């Protein structure tokens, strides 16, 4: 397992500087400069990790992604330890470590820093501690479960899905004796203390994360439901589907693993919850990793019994799936080759391309403003990625601090009312919307095109010079966007 983790560290580090910052990473770097107990769309752990990683290793993609690499390495270790919890020997643990490290989802979240980077580790820790609790019946493991759950709440509230799934599993399949102990109350207390500052922040700001989640469900819920089952089959790797299915059924056939049936119930429970609310398909993927660990032993037994032809065929299929995982999860192809199937499977690499050139485009549009008017001019962007890019790359190009009504950038504004000059608007405003009555007279002065020709969210975005009709303090609440 140590060799697997070492190789993972070398490969991720070697590729961490390719392409560039992801739009979300630029946002997390900006949020990390403004430490708080919460943000509009996520709790504070990921921005804090961004702040710590860039402070130590430099504000570059490579420096930022040290944190993602370490989280990915830790995830591989924790999932491999689950295989040991199920009675797996060194072979099962090695198999689990390789399967985890080479799965498409883990590769993607270990390459770039995202809320999912910490989330997959925290889900894995909760699962590991919970399995120890169920296997041993030692109530003291509730303290570890509570601590991991509290940290999970400080990173992403999706951890509540995992806890509810495991809770339903224990209620149905047991062992229920783990619920009849005061250690459970102690664990809940630890989780509550760790999560309290985040919950208080959200409550005092009107629960913006719930507003964001509601918007995601309303906009993408139908598509998420349609894609949910197919994405469960490919987000880790198609070759691992038989393994985690073996993990689902193993506790029902192996009396020695009766205590693990709650895990087998938790996954379908979480899937049903996500289908009901229209959550994104990848939200449930971290729960597949413990099932891979549970299915490792049966998978290895099947391979040992299989004939030469089946082994060769399995090896070929596995090699193809690993290649696909690497191509979609890591920046191994030239950026110019990203368009087409690769972005169709995973759009995130495209969002890592062209941000310095984007800042160049903004600088060119800024130069169109007469020098006498720039002291009172404002740059307003349509989303947090654009604002984060200008904040990071803009000073070297003579650009001022950008503003955006999107997500937490809205809380970091508005521009001072003294800035009454031209508005350099990045992106458009819907005609007939309330915002269109506040920012008017727009004329396009530039359009952004990245040098690699990648069809990302910023390709072809228009930059316009506009006029503000109300003071920023009045206009900002109308302009604010949660999704």
JSON list of N, CA, C and O in Angstrom, two decimals, residues 115-148:
[
{"chain": "A", "resi": 115, "resn": "UNK", "atom": "N", "xyz": [-14.27, 21.07, -2.89]},
{"chain": "A", "resi": 115, "resn": "UNK", "atom": "CA", "xyz": [-14.92, 20.63, -1.65]},
{"chain": "A", "resi": 115, "resn": "UNK", "atom": "C", "xyz": [-14.99, 19.10, -1.61]},
{"chain": "A", "resi": 115, "resn": "UNK", "atom": "O", "xyz": [-14.93, 18.51, -0.54]},
{"chain": "A", "resi": 116, "resn": "UNK", "atom": "N", "xyz": [-15.08, 18.47, -2.78]},
{"chain": "A", "resi": 116, "resn": "UNK", "atom": "CA", "xyz": [-15.14, 17.01, -2.82]},
{"chain": "A", "resi": 116, "resn": "UNK", "atom": "C", "xyz": [-13.82, 16.37, -2.41]},
{"chain": "A", "resi": 116, "resn": "UNK", "atom": "O", "xyz": [-13.79, 15.21, -1.98]},
{"chain": "A", "resi": 117, "resn": "UNK", "atom": "N", "xyz": [-12.71, 17.10, -2.55]},
{"chain": "A", "resi": 117, "resn": "UNK", "atom": "CA", "xyz": [-11.40, 16.54, -2.19]},
{"chain": "A", "resi": 117, "resn": "UNK", "atom": "C", "xyz": [-11.37, 16.16, -0.72]},
{"chain": "A", "resi": 117, "resn": "UNK", "atom": "O", "xyz": [-10.88, 15.09, -0.34]},
{"chain": "A", "resi": 118, "resn": "UNK", "atom": "N", "xyz": [-11.86, 17.06, 0.13]},
{"chain": "A", "resi": 118, "resn": "UNK", "atom": "CA", "xyz": [-11.94, 16.75, 1.56]},
{"chain": "A", "resi": 118, "resn": "UNK", "atom": "C", "xyz": [-13.15, 15.88, 1.87]},
{"chain": "A", "resi": 118, "resn": "UNK", "atom": "O", "xyz": [-13.10, 15.05, 2.78]},
{"chain": "A", "resi": 119, "resn": "UNK", "atom": "N", "xyz": [-14.23, 16.06, 1.11]},
{"chain": "A", "resi": 119, "resn": "UNK", "atom": "CA", "xyz": [-15.47, 15.34, 1.39]},
{"chain": "A", "resi": 119, "resn": "UNK", "atom": "C", "xyz": [-15.28, 13.82, 1.26]},
{"chain": "A", "resi": 119, "resn": "UNK", "atom": "O", "xyz": [-15.75, 13.06, 2.10]},
{"chain": "A", "resi": 120, "resn": "UNK", "atom": "N", "xyz": [-14.57, 13.38, 0.22]},
{"chain": "A", "resi": 120, "resn": "UNK", "atom": "CA", "xyz": [-14.40, 11.95, 0.02]},
{"chain": "A", "resi": 120, "resn": "UNK", "atom": "C", "xyz": [-13.57, 11.35, 1.15]},
{"chain": "A", "resi": 120, "resn": "UNK", "atom": "O", "xyz": [-13.82, 10.22, 1.59]},
{"chain": "A", "resi": 121, "resn": "UNK", "atom": "N", "xyz": [-12.59, 12.09, 1.67]},
{"chain": "A", "resi": 121, "resn": "UNK", "atom": "CA", "xyz": [-11.81, 11.60, 2.81]},
{"chain": "A", "resi": 121, "resn": "UNK", "atom": "C", "xyz": [-12.67, 11.55, 4.06]},
{"chain": "A", "resi": 121, "resn": "UNK", "atom": "O", "xyz": [-12.63, 10.56, 4.82]},
{"chain": "A", "resi": 122, "resn": "UNK", "atom": "N", "xyz": [-13.45, 12.59, 4.31]},
{"chain": "A", "resi": 122, "resn": "UNK", "atom": "CA", "xyz": [-14.26, 12.64, 5.53]},
{"chain": "A", "resi": 122, "resn": "UNK", "atom": "C", "xyz": [-15.35, 11.56, 5.51]},
{"chain": "A", "resi": 122, "resn": "UNK", "atom": "O", "xyz": [-15.62, 10.93, 6.53]},
{"chain": "A", "resi": 123, "resn": "UNK", "atom": "N", "xyz": [-15.98, 11.32, 4.36]},
{"chain": "A", "resi": 123, "resn": "UNK", "atom": "CA", "xyz": [-16.94, 10.22, 4.25]},
{"chain": "A", "resi": 123, "resn": "UNK", "atom": "C", "xyz": [-16.25, 8.89, 4.55]},
{"chain": "A", "resi": 123, "resn": "UNK", "atom": "O", "xyz": [-16.81, 8.03, 5.22]},
{"chain": "A", "resi": 124, "resn": "UNK", "atom": "N", "xyz": [-15.04, 8.73, 4.01]},
{"chain": "A", "resi": 124, "resn": "UNK", "atom": "CA", "xyz": [-14.31, 7.48, 4.22]},
{"chain": "A", "resi": 124, "resn": "UNK", "atom": "C", "xyz": [-13.95, 7.30, 5.69]},
{"chain": "A", "resi": 124, "resn": "UNK", "atom": "O", "xyz": [-14.02, 6.18, 6.23]},
{"chain": "A", "resi": 125, "resn": "UNK", "atom": "N", "xyz": [-13.57, 8.38, 6.36]},
{"chain": "A", "resi": 125, "resn": "UNK", "atom": "CA", "xyz": [-13.26, 8.28, 7.79]},
{"chain": "A", "resi": 125, "resn": "UNK", "atom": "C", "xyz": [-14.50, 7.92, 8.60]},
{"chain": "A", "resi": 125, "resn": "UNK", "atom": "O", "xyz": [-14.44, 7.08, 9.51]},
{"chain": "A", "resi": 126, "resn": "UNK", "atom": "N", "xyz": [-15.62, 8.55, 8.30]},
{"chain": "A", "resi": 126, "resn": "UNK", "atom": "CA", "xyz": [-16.85, 8.21, 9.02]},
{"chain": "A", "resi": 126, "resn": "UNK", "atom": "C", "xyz": [-17.20, 6.74, 8.80]},
{"chain": "A", "resi": 126, "resn": "UNK", "atom": "O", "xyz": [-17.58, 6.03, 9.74]},
{"chain": "A", "resi": 127, "resn": "UNK", "atom": "N", "xyz": [-17.05, 6.29, 7.55]},
{"chain": "A", "resi": 127, "resn": "UNK", "atom": "CA", "xyz": [-17.34, 4.88, 7.27]},
{"chain": "A", "resi": 127, "resn": "UNK", "atom": "C", "xyz": [-16.40, 3.96, 8.03]},
{"chain": "A", "resi": 127, "resn": "UNK", "atom": "O", "xyz": [-16.83, 2.95, 8.61]},
{"chain": "A", "resi": 128, "resn": "UNK", "atom": "N", "xyz": [-15.11, 4.27, 8.04]},
{"chain": "A", "resi": 128, "resn": "UNK", "atom": "CA", "xyz": [-14.14, 3.42, 8.75]},
{"chain": "A", "resi": 128, "resn": "UNK", "atom": "C", "xyz": [-14.44, 3.37, 10.24]},
{"chain": "A", "resi": 128, "resn": "UNK", "atom": "O", "xyz": [-14.49, 2.28, 10.84]},
{"chain": "A", "resi": 129, "resn": "UNK", "atom": "N", "xyz": [-14.64, 4.53, 10.85]},
{"chain": "A", "resi": 129, "resn": "UNK", "atom": "CA", "xyz": [-14.93, 4.56, 12.29]},
{"chain": "A", "resi": 129, "resn": "UNK", "atom": "C", "xyz": [-16.26, 3.87, 12.60]},
{"chain": "A", "resi": 129, "resn": "UNK", "atom": "O", "xyz": [-16.41, 3.17, 13.61]},
{"chain": "A", "resi": 130, "resn": "UNK", "atom": "N", "xyz": [-17.24, 4.08, 11.70]},
{"chain": "A", "resi": 130, "resn": "UNK", "atom": "CA", "xyz": [-18.53, 3.42, 11.90]},
{"chain": "A", "resi": 130, "resn": "UNK", "atom": "C", "xyz": [-18.43, 1.91, 11.79]},
{"chain": "A", "resi": 130, "resn": "UNK", "atom": "O", "xyz": [-19.06, 1.17, 12.55]},
{"chain": "A", "resi": 131, "resn": "UNK", "atom": "N", "xyz": [-17.60, 1.43, 10.87]},
{"chain": "A", "resi": 131, "resn": "UNK", "atom": "CA", "xyz": [-17.41, -0.01, 10.72]},
{"chain": "A", "resi": 131, "resn": "UNK", "atom": "C", "xyz": [-16.74, -0.61, 11.95]},
{"chain": "A", "resi": 131, "resn": "UNK", "atom": "O", "xyz": [-17.07, -1.70, 12.40]},
{"chain": "A", "resi": 132, "resn": "UNK", "atom": "N", "xyz": [-15.76, 0.11, 12.49]},
{"chain": "A", "resi": 132, "resn": "UNK", "atom": "CA", "xyz": [-15.10, -0.35, 13.72]},
{"chain": "A", "resi": 132, "resn": "UNK", "atom": "C", "xyz": [-16.12, -0.43, 14.87]},
{"chain": "A", "resi": 132, "resn": "UNK", "atom": "O", "xyz": [-16.10, -1.36, 15.69]},
{"chain": "A", "resi": 133, "resn": "UNK", "atom": "N", "xyz": [-16.99, 0.56, 14.91]},
{"chain": "A", "resi": 133, "resn": "UNK", "atom": "CA", "xyz": [-18.03, 0.57, 15.94]},
{"chain": "A", "resi": 133, "resn": "UNK", "atom": "C", "xyz": [-18.94, -0.64, 15.79]},
{"chain": "A", "resi": 133, "resn": "UNK", "atom": "O", "xyz": [-19.24, -1.35, 16.76]},
{"chain": "A", "resi": 134, "resn": "UNK", "atom": "N", "xyz": [-19.39, -0.91, 14.56]},
{"chain": "A", "resi": 134, "resn": "UNK", "atom": "CA", "xyz": [-20.32, -2.01, 14.33]},
{"chain": "A", "resi": 134, "resn": "UNK", "atom": "C", "xyz": [-19.65, -3.36, 14.57]},
{"chain": "A", "resi": 134, "resn": "UNK", "atom": "O", "xyz": [-20.28, -4.29, 15.08]},
{"chain": "A", "resi": 135, "resn": "UNK", "atom": "N", "xyz": [-18.39, -3.49, 14.18]},
{"chain": "A", "resi": 135, "resn": "UNK", "atom": "CA", "xyz": [-17.70, -4.77, 14.32]},
{"chain": "A", "resi": 135, "resn": "UNK", "atom": "C", "xyz": [-17.39, -5.09, 15.77]},
{"chain": "A", "resi": 135, "resn": "UNK", "atom": "O", "xyz": [-17.57, -6.22, 16.23]},
{"chain": "A", "resi": 136, "resn": "UNK", "atom": "N", "xyz": [-16.91, -4.09, 16.51]},
{"chain": "A", "resi": 136, "resn": "UNK", "atom": "CA", "xyz": [-16.45, -4.34, 17.88]},
{"chain": "A", "resi": 136, "resn": "UNK", "atom": "C", "xyz": [-17.53, -4.12, 18.93]},
{"chain": "A", "resi": 136, "resn": "UNK", "atom": "O", "xyz": [-17.46, -4.68, 20.03]},
{"chain": "A", "resi": 137, "resn": "UNK", "atom": "N", "xyz": [-18.51, -3.28, 18.61]},
{"chain": "A", "resi": 137, "resn": "UNK", "atom": "CA", "xyz": [-19.50, -2.92, 19.60]},
{"chain": "A", "resi": 137, "resn": "UNK", "atom": "C", "xyz": [-18.97, -1.98, 20.67]},
{"chain": "A", "resi": 137, "resn": "UNK", "atom": "O", "xyz": [-19.68, -1.67, 21.63]},
{"chain": "A", "resi": 138, "resn": "UNK", "atom": "N", "xyz": [-17.75, -1.48, 20.48]},
{"chain": "A", "resi": 138, "resn": "UNK", "atom": "CA", "xyz": [-17.14, -0.57, 21.46]},
{"chain": "A", "resi": 138, "resn": "UNK", "atom": "C", "xyz": [-17.69, 0.84, 21.23]},
{"chain": "A", "resi": 138, "resn": "UNK", "atom": "O", "xyz": [-17.36, 1.50, 20.23]},
{"chain": "A", "resi": 139, "resn": "UNK", "atom": "N", "xyz": [-18.51, 1.32, 22.14]},
{"chain": "A", "resi": 139, "resn": "UNK", "atom": "CA", "xyz": [-19.17, 2.61, 21.97]},
{"chain": "A", "resi": 139, "resn": "UNK", "atom": "C", "xyz": [-18.24, 3.79, 21.88]},
{"chain": "A", "resi": 139, "resn": "UNK", "atom": "O", "xyz": [-18.63, 4.86, 21.40]},
{"chain": "A", "resi": 140, "resn": "UNK", "atom": "N", "xyz": [-16.99, 3.62, 22.32]},
{"chain": "A", "resi": 140, "resn": "UNK", "atom": "CA", "xyz": [-16.06, 4.74, 22.26]},
{"chain": "A", "resi": 140, "resn": "UNK", "atom": "C", "xyz": [-15.80, 5.20, 20.82]},
{"chain": "A", "resi": 140, "resn": "UNK", "atom": "O", "xyz": [-15.36, 6.34, 20.62]},
{"chain": "A", "resi": 141, "resn": "UNK", "atom": "N", "xyz": [-16.05, 4.31, 19.86]},
{"chain": "A", "resi": 141, "resn": "UNK", "atom": "CA", "xyz": [-15.87, 4.73, 18.46]},
{"chain": "A", "resi": 141, "resn": "UNK", "atom": "C", "xyz": [-16.87, 5.82, 18.06]},
{"chain": "A", "resi": 141, "resn": "UNK", "atom": "O", "xyz": [-16.67, 6.50, 17.05]},
{"chain": "A", "resi": 142, "resn": "UNK", "atom": "N", "xyz": [-17.93, 6.00, 18.84]},
{"chain": "A", "resi": 142, "resn": "UNK", "atom": "CA", "xyz": [-18.86, 7.10, 18.55]},
{"chain": "A", "resi": 142, "resn": "UNK", "atom": "C", "xyz": [-18.14, 8.45, 18.64]},
{"chain": "A", "resi": 142, "resn": "UNK", "atom": "O", "xyz": [-18.52, 9.40, 17.94]},
{"chain": "A", "resi": 143, "resn": "UNK", "atom": "N", "xyz": [-17.12, 8.55, 19.48]},
{"chain": "A", "resi": 143, "resn": "UNK", "atom": "CA", "xyz": [-16.38, 9.81, 19.59]},
{"chain": "A", "resi": 143, "resn": "UNK", "atom": "C", "xyz": [-15.68, 10.13, 18.28]},
{"chain": "A", "resi": 143, "resn": "UNK", "atom": "O", "xyz": [-15.68, 11.28, 17.81]},
{"chain": "A", "resi": 144, "resn": "UNK", "atom": "N", "xyz": [-15.06, 9.11, 17.67]},
{"chain": "A", "resi": 144, "resn": "UNK", "atom": "CA", "xyz": [-14.38, 9.32, 16.39]},
{"chain": "A", "resi": 144, "resn": "UNK", "atom": "C", "xyz": [-15.39, 9.62, 15.29]},
{"chain": "A", "resi": 144, "resn": "UNK", "atom": "O", "xyz": [-15.16, 10.49, 14.44]},
{"chain": "A", "resi": 145, "resn": "UNK", "atom": "N", "xyz": [-16.51, 8.88, 15.29]},
{"chain": "A", "resi": 145, "resn": "UNK", "atom": "CA", "xyz": [-17.55, 9.15, 14.30]},
{"chain": "A", "resi": 145, "resn": "UNK", "atom": "C", "xyz": [-18.05, 10.58, 14.43]},
{"chain": "A", "resi": 145, "resn": "UNK", "atom": "O", "xyz": [-18.22, 11.31, 13.43]},
{"chain": "A", "resi": 146, "resn": "UNK", "atom": "N", "xyz": [-18.29, 11.02, 15.65]},
{"chain": "A", "resi": 146, "resn": "UNK", "atom": "CA", "xyz": [-18.78, 12.39, 15.88]},
{"chain": "A", "resi": 146, "resn": "UNK", "atom": "C", "xyz": [-17.79, 13.43, 15.44]},
{"chain": "A", "resi": 146, "resn": "UNK", "atom": "O", "xyz": [-18.17, 14.45, 14.83]},
{"chain": "A", "resi": 147, "resn": "UNK", "atom": "N", "xyz": [-16.50, 13.21, 15.72]},
{"chain": "A", "resi": 147, "resn": "UNK", "atom": "CA", "xyz": [-15.49, 14.18, 15.31]},
{"chain": "A", "resi": 147, "resn": "UNK", "atom": "C", "xyz": [-15.41, 14.27, 13.79]},
{"chain": "A", "resi": 147, "resn": "UNK", "atom": "O", "xyz": [-15.35, 15.38, 13.22]},
{"chain": "A", "resi": 148, "resn": "UNK", "atom": "N", "xyz": [-15.42, 13.12, 13.12]},
{"chain": "A", "resi": 148, "resn": "UNK", "atom": "CA", "xyz": [-15.37, 13.14, 11.65]},
{"chain": "A", "resi": 148, "resn": "UNK", "atom": "C", "xyz": [-16.63, 13.76, 11.05]},
{"chain": "A", "resi": 148, "resn": "UNK", "atom": "O", "xyz": [-16.57, 14.50, 10.07]}
]
